[in-house]
Tab-separated table of C-alpha atoms in Angstrom:
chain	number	residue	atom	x	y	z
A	30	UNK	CA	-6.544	-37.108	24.185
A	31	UNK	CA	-4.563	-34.720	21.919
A	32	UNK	CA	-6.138	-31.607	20.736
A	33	UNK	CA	-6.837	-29.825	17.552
A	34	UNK	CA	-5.540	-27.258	16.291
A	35	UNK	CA	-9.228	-25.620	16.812
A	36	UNK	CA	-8.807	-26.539	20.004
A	37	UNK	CA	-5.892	-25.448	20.697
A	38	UNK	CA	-6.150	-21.965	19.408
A	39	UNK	CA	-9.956	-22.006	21.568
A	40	UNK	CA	-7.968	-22.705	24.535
A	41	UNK	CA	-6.328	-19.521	23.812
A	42	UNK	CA	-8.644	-17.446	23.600
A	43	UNK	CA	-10.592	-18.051	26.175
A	44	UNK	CA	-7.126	-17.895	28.453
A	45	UNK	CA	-7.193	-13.963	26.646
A	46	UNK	CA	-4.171	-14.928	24.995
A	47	UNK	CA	-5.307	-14.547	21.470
A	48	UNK	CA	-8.389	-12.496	20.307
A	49	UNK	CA	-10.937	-15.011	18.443
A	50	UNK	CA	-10.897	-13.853	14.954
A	51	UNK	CA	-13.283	-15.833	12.283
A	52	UNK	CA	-10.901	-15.853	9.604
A	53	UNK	CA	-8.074	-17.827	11.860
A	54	UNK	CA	-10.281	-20.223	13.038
A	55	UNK	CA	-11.221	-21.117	9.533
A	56	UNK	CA	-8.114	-21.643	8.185
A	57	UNK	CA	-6.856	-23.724	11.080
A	58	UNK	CA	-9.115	-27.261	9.654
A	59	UNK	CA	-6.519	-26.821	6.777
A	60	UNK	CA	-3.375	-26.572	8.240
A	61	UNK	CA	-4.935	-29.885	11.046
A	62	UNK	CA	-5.165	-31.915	7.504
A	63	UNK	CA	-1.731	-31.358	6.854
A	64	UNK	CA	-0.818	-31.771	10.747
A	65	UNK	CA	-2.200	-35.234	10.246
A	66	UNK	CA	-0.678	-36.191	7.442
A	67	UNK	CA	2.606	-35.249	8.350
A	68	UNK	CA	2.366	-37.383	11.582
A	69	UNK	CA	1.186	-40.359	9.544
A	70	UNK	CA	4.285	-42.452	7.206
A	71	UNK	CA	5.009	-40.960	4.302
A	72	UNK	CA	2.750	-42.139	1.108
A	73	UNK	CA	4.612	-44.446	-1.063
A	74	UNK	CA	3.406	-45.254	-4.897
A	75	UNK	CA	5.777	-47.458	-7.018
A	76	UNK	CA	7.117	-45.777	-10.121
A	77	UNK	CA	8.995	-47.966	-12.598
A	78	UNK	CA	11.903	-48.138	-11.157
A	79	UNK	CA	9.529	-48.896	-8.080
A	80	UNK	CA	8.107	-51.552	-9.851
A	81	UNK	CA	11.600	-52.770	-10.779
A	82	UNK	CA	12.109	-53.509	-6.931
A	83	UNK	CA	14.895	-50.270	-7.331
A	84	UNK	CA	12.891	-47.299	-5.635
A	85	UNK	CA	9.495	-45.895	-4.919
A	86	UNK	CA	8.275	-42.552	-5.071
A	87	UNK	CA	7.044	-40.605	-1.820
A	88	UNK	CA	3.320	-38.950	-3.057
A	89	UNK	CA	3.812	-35.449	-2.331
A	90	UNK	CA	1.460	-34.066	-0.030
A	91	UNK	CA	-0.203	-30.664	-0.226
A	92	UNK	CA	1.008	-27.694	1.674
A	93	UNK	CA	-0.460	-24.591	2.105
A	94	UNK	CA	-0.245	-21.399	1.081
A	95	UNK	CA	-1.929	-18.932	3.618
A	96	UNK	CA	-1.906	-14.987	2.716
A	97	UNK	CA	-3.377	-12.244	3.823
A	98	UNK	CA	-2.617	-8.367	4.962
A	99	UNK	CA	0.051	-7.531	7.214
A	100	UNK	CA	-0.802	-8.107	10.822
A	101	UNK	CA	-3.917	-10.616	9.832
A	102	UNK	CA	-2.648	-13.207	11.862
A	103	UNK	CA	-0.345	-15.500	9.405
A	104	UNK	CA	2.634	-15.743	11.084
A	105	UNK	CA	0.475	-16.297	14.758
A	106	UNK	CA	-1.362	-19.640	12.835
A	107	UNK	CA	2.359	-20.649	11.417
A	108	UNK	CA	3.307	-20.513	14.836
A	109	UNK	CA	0.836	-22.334	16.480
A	110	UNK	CA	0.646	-25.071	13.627
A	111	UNK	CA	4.860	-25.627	13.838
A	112	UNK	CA	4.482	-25.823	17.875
A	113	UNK	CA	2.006	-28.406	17.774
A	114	UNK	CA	2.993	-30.913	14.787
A	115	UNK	CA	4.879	-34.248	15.607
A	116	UNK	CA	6.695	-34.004	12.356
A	117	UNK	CA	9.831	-36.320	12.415
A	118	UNK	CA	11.783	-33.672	11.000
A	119	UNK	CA	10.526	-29.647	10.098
A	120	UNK	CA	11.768	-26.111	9.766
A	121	UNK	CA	10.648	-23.008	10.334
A	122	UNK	CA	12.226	-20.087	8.618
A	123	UNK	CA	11.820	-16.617	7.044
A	124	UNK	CA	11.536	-16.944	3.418
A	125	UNK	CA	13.892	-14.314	2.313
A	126	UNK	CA	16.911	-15.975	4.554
A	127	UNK	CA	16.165	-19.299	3.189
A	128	UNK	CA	16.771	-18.085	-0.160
A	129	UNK	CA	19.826	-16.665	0.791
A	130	UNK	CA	20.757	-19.609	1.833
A	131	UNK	CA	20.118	-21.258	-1.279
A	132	UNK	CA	21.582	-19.110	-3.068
A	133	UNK	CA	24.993	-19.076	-1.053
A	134	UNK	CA	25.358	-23.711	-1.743
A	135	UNK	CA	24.024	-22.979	-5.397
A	136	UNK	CA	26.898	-20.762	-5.876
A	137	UNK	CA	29.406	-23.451	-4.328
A	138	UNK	CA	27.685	-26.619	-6.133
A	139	UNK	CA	28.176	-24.343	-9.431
A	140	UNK	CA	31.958	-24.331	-8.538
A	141	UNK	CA	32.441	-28.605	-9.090
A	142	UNK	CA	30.680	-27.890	-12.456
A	143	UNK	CA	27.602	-30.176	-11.252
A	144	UNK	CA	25.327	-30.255	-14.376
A	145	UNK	CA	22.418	-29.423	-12.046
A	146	UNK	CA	22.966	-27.756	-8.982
A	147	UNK	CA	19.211	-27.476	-7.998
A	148	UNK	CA	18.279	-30.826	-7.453
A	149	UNK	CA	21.480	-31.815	-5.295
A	150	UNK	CA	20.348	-29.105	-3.017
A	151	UNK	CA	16.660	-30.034	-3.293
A	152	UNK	CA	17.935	-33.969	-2.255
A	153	UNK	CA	20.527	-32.400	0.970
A	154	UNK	CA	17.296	-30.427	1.812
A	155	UNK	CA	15.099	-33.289	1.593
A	156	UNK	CA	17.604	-35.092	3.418
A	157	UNK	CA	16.994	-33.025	6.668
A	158	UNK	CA	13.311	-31.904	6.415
A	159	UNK	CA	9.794	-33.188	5.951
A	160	UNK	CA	8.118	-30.567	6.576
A	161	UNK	CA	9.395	-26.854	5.670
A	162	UNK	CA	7.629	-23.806	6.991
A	163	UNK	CA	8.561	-20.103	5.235
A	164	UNK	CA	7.163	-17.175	6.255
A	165	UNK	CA	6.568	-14.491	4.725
A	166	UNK	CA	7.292	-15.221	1.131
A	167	UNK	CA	8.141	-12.158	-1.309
A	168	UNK	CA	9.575	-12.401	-4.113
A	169	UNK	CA	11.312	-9.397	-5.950
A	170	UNK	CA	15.125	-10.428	-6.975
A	171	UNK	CA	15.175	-12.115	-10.661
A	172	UNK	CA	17.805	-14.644	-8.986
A	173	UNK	CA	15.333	-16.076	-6.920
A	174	UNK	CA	12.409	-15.658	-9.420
A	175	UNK	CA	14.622	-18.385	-11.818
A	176	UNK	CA	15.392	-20.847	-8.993
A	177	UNK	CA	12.378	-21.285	-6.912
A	178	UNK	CA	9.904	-22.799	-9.482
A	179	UNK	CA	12.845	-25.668	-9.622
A	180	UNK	CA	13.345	-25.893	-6.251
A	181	UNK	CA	10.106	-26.103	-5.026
A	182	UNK	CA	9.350	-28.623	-8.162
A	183	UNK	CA	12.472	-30.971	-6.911
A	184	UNK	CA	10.969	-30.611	-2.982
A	185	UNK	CA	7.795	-31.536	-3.345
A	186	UNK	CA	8.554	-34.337	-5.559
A	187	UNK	CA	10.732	-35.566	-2.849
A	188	UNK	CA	8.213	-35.648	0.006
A	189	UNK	CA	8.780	-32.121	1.218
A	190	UNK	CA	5.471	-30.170	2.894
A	191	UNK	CA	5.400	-26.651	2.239
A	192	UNK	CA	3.878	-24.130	3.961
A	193	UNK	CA	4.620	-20.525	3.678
A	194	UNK	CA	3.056	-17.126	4.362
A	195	UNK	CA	2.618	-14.151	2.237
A	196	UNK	CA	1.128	-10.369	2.138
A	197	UNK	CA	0.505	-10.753	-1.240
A	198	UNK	CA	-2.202	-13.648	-3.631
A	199	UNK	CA	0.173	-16.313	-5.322
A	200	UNK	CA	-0.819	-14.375	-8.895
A	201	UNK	CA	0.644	-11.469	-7.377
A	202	UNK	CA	3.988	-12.635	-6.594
A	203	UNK	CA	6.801	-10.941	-8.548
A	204	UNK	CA	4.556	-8.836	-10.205
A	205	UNK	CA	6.292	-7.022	-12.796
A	206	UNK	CA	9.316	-8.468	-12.640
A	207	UNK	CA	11.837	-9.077	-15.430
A	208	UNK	CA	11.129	-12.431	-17.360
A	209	UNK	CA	7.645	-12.915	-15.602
A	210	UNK	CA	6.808	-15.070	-18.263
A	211	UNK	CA	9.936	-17.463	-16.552
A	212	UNK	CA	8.043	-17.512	-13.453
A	213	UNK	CA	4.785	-18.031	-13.889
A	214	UNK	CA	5.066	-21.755	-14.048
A	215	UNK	CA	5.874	-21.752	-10.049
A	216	UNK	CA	2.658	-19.941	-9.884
A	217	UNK	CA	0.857	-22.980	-10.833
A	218	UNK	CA	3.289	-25.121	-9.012
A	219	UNK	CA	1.886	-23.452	-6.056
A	220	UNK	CA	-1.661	-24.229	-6.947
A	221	UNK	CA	-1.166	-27.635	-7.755
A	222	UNK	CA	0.907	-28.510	-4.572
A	223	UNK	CA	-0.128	-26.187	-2.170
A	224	UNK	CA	-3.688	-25.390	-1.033
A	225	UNK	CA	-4.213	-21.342	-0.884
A	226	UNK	CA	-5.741	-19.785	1.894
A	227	UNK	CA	-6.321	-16.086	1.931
A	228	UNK	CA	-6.822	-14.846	6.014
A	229	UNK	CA	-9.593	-12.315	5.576
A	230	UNK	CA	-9.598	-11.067	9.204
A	231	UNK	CA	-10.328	-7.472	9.246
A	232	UNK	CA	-8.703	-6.705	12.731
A	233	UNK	CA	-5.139	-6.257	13.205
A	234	UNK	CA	-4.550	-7.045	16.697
A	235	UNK	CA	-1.727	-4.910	17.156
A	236	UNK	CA	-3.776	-1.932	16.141
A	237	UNK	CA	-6.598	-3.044	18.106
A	238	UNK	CA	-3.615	-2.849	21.110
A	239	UNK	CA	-2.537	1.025	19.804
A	240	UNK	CA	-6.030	2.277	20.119
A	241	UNK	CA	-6.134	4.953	22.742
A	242	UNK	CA	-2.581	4.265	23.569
A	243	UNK	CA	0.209	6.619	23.854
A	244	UNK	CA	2.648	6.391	20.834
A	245	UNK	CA	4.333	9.547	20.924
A	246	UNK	CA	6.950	9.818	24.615
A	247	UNK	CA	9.142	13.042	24.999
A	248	UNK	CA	11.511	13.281	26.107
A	249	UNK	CA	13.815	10.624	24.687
A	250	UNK	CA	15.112	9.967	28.119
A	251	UNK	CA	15.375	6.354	29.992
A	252	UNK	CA	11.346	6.679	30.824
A	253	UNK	CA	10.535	7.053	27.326
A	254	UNK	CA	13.098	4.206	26.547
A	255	UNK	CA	11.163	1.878	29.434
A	256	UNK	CA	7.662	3.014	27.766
A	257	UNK	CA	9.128	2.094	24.056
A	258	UNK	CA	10.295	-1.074	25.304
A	259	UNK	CA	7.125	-1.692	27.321
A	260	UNK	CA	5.083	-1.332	23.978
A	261	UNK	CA	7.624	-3.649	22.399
A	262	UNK	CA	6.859	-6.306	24.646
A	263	UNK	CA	3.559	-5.777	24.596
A	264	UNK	CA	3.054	-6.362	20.908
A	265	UNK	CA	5.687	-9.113	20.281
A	266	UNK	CA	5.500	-11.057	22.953
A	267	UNK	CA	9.034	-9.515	24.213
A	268	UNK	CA	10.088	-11.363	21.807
A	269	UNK	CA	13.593	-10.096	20.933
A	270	UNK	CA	13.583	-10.162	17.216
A	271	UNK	CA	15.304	-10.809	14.543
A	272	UNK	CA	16.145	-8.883	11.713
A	273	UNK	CA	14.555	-7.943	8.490
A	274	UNK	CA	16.088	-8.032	4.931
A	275	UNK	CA	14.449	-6.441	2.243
A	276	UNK	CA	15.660	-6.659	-1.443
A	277	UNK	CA	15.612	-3.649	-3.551
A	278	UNK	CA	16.980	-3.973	-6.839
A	279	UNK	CA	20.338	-5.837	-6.281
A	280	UNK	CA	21.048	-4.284	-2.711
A	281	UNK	CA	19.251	-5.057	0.668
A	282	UNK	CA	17.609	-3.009	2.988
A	283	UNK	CA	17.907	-4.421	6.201
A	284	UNK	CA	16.699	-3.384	10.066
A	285	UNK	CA	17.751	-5.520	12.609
A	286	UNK	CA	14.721	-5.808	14.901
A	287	UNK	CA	11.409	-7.163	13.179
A	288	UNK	CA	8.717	-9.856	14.667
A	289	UNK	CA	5.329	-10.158	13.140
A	290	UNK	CA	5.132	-6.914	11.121
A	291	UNK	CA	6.484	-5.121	14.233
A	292	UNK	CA	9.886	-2.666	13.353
A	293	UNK	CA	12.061	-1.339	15.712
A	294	UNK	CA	14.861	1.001	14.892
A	295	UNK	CA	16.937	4.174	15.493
A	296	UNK	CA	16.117	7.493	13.729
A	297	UNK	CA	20.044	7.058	13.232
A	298	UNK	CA	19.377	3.606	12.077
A	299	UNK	CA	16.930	5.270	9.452
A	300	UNK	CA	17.917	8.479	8.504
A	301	UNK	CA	21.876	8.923	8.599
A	302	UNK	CA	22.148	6.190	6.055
A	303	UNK	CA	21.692	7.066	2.451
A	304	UNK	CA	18.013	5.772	1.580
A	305	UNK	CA	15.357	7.231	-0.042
A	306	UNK	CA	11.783	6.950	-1.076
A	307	UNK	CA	12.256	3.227	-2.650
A	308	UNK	CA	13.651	1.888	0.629
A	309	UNK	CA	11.075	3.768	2.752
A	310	UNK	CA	8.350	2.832	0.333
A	311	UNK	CA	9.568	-0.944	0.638
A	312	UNK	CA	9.635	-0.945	4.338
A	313	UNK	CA	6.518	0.744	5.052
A	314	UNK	CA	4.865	-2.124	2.488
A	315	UNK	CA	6.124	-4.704	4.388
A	316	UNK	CA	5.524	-4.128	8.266
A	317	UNK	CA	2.673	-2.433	9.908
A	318	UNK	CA	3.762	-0.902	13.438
A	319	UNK	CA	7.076	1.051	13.067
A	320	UNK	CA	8.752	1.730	16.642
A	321	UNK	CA	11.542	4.926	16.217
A	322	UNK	CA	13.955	5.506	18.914
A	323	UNK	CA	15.406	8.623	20.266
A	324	UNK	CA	14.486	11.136	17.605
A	325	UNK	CA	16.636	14.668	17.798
A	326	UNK	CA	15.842	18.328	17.910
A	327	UNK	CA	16.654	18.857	13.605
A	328	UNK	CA	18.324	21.418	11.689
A	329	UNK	CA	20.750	22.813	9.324
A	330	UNK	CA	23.436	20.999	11.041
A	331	UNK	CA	21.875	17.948	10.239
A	332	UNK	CA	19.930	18.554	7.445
A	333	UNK	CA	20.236	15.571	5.071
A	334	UNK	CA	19.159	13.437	8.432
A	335	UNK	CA	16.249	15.756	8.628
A	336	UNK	CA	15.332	15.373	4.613
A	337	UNK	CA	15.075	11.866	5.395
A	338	UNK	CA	13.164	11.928	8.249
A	339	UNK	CA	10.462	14.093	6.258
A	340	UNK	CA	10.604	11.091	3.473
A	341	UNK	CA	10.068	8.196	6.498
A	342	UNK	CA	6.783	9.971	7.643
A	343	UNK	CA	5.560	10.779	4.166
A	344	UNK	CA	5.736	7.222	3.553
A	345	UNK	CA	4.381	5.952	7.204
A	346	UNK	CA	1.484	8.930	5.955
A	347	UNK	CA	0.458	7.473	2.607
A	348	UNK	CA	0.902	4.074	4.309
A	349	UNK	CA	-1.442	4.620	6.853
A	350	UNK	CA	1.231	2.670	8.783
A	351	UNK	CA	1.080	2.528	13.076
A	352	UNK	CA	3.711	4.915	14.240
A	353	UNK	CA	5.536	4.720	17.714
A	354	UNK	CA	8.227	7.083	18.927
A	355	UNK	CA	10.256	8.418	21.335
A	356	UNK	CA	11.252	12.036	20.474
A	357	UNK	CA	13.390	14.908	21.952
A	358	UNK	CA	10.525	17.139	21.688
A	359	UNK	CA	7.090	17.770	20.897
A	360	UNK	CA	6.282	17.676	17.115
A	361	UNK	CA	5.869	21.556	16.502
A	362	UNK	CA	9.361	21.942	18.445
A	363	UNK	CA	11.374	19.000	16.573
A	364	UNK	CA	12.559	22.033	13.662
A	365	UNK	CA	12.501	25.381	14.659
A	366	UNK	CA	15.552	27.051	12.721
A	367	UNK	CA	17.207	27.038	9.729
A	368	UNK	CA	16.470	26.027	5.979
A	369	UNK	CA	13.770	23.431	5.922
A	370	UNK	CA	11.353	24.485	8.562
A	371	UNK	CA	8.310	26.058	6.925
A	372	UNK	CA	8.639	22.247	5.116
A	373	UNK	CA	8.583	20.171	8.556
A	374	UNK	CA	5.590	21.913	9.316
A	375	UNK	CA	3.746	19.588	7.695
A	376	UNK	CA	5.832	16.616	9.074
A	377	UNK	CA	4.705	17.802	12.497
A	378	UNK	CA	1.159	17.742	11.582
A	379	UNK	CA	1.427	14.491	10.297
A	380	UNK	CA	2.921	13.441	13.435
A	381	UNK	CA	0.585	14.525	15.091
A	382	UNK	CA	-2.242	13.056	13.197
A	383	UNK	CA	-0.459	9.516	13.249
A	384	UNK	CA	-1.230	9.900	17.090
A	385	UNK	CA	-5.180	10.285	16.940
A	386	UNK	CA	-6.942	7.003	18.531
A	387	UNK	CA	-8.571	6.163	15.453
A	388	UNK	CA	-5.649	6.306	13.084
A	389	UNK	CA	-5.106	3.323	10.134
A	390	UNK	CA	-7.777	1.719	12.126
A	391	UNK	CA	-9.115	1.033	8.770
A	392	UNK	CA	-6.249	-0.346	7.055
C-alpha cells in the first residue's frame, strides 16, 4: 500500500533522519492533495471551442505556495514531495535559473518578431511539464517582475502545477520595486492559483546541528580543510552543491557552492573581488550558515581584502547569520600590524562572539 506523504516524512523521523517539526508535518496534507491530483488525468471542461468538438480546456489545478524563514524546512518538504509524486512529467528547479532561462528563449522568440513571445514559451513549457517545482522564489530584477505575472497566467491556464518556495509572504515579493503597481496582479495570480502556506517552524535544524559545535579551526591546514568539509557534509547531506545567483541591480552576485541556505566559499572568493555592503547585505539575507575557507593573516599588504572582510562579518553580525571558518590564526592574531588594526579589533570580537553555543539560536 503506498504511503503518504505524512507517512513518509514519519518514517523519517523515527529512522533520525529528519527532526519532527509541527509546522512540516502540517503543511505536508497540502502538498498530498496536490500529489493526488497530479497522479490522477488531467481535468478537462469544454470551452466553446470545446463545445465546437475543436478543443477542451485542462482545469488548472492549484499549486502551492509554501514560505517561510531561511532554514525552516521548505526546500526539505519540496524535496520529499518531488521524490515521491508519480507525475507523468515534472521539474524541479531553482527559481532564479529558471528565469534565466526564460529570459535567454524570450530574447530569441523576440528575434522572429513573434507578436507574443510569452505564450509560445508558456505552450513549449507546457509541452514538457505537468508539474513545475521552483524553489526559492525572489524576485528583485524589473525584467522578471514584467514577465512572470504572464507566464505564470499562460502556465496555469495550460495545466501546469506550480509549486515554489520562498523566504519572503507573496505580498512581500518585489517589494519596492520599480512599477510595483505592474506586478501586483501576479500577486493575486498567486492567490487564486496557488494555495499559500507559511512554515512556521521555529527550529532551524542546521543551527540546532551548530550548537556546541566547533565553527572556528586554525590553522587553515588539510585538518581544518577535513573538519570544514566534515561540517559540510554534515549539514547538506554531502551534497555537492550548486551554485547561487543573486541579482543586485542589473549585475549578479554569484557563489558557486549553496544547498539549502548552506554557503560555502573562499575568503578569496569573497573578499578580493570588488563587493561591498549591498552584495554582503544580499547574501547574508538569503542563506543562513556561511562556511569561509582558508582565511589569511591581514594587513597593509592586503588591505582592501581586509576592508572587505571587516564588511562580510559586519553583515554576518547584524544578520545574526551561522558562521563557519577555517582561519590562519586565532581571531585576536588575524591583524596585528599596519593601518587598520585598532578597527579589526572589533572584527575579532565579533568573531569570537559568532562562536558562543548559543549564538542566532534565536533567529
Amino acid at each position: 500500500m503506498r504511503q503518504s506523504l505524512t507517512e513518509i516524512y514519519d518514517g523519517k523521523v523515527a529512522a533520525g533522519e529528519l527532526r519532527a517539526d509541527p509546522a512540516q508535518r502540517a503543511a505536508l496534507p497540502l502538498l498530498e492533495t496536490v500529489r493526488q491530483a497530479l497522479e490522477s488525468p488531467p481535468r478537462r471542461i469544454a470551452g466553446l471551442r470545446g463545445l465546437l468538438g475543436r478543443a477542451t480546456v485542462v482545469q488548472p489545478e492549484k499549486g502551492v505556495y509554501l514560505w517561510g524563514g531561511v532554514g525552516r524546512g521548505k526546500s526539505m518538504l519540496m524535496d520529499l514531495f518531488f521524490a515521491h509524486v508519480a507525475a507523468p512529467a515534472k521539474r524541479r528547479v531553482h527559481f532564479h535559473s529558471f528565469m534565466q532561462e526564460v529570459q535567454g528563449r524570450l530574447h530569441e522568440l523576440r528575434k522572429t518578431e513573434v507578436q507574443d513571445a510569452i505564450r509560445p514559451m508558456a505552450e513549449s513549457i507546457a509541452a514538457q511539464v505537468r508539474l513545475l517545482c521552483l524553489d526559492e522564489m525572489q524576485i528583485s530584477d524589473i525584467a522578471d517582475a514584467m514577465v512572470v505575472g504572464r507566464l505564470f497566467q499562460y502556465l496555469t491556464d495550460l495545466g501546469v502545477v506550480v509549486v515554489t518556495t520562498s523566504n519572503r509572504a507573496p505580498e512581500d515579493l518585489y517589494l519596492n520595486g520599480l512599477n510595483r503597481a505592474l506586478f501586483l496582479p501576479f500577486i493575486a495570480l498567486l492567490r487564486a492559483r496557488l494555495a499559500v502556506c507559511e512554515l512556521e517552524a521555529e527550529t532551524d535544524y542546521r543551527q540546532h546541528r551548530l550548537a556546541g559545535a566547533q565553527v572556528y579551526f586554525t590553522p587553515a591546514d588539510a585538518a581544518a580543510e577535513r573538519a570544514m568539509q566534515a561540517m559540510w557534509d554534515d549539514l547538506t547531506g554531502a551534497d555537492p552543491g550548486t551554485a547561487l545567483r543573486l541579482p543586485l541591480l542589473g549585475r549578479e552576485l554569484v557563489l558557486e557552492r549553496h544547498h539549502a541556505g548552506v554557503v560555502r566559499a573562499s575568503f578569496w572568493e569573497l573578499c578580493t573581488r570588488p563587493l561591498g555592503p549591498a552584495d554582503f547585505l544580499a547574501l547574508t539575507g538569503a542563506v543562513r550558515v556561511l562556511m569561509i575557507d582558508e582565511i589569511p593573516l591581514l594587513s597593509a599588504a592586503n588591505f582592501n581584502e581586509a576592508k572587505r572582510f571587516v564588511t562580510l562579518i559586519d553583515a554576518v553580525y547584524e544578520a545574526k547569520l551561522r558562521l563557519i571558518c577555517s582561519a590562519a590564526d586565532v581571531p585576536e592574531r588575524l591583524y596585528v600590524e599596519g593601518e587598520g588594526t585598532f578597527e579589526f579589533a572589533r572584527t575579532a570580537s565579533r568573531l569570537r562572539e559568532i562562536q558562543a553555543a548559543d549564538w542566532a539560536m534565536e533567529r
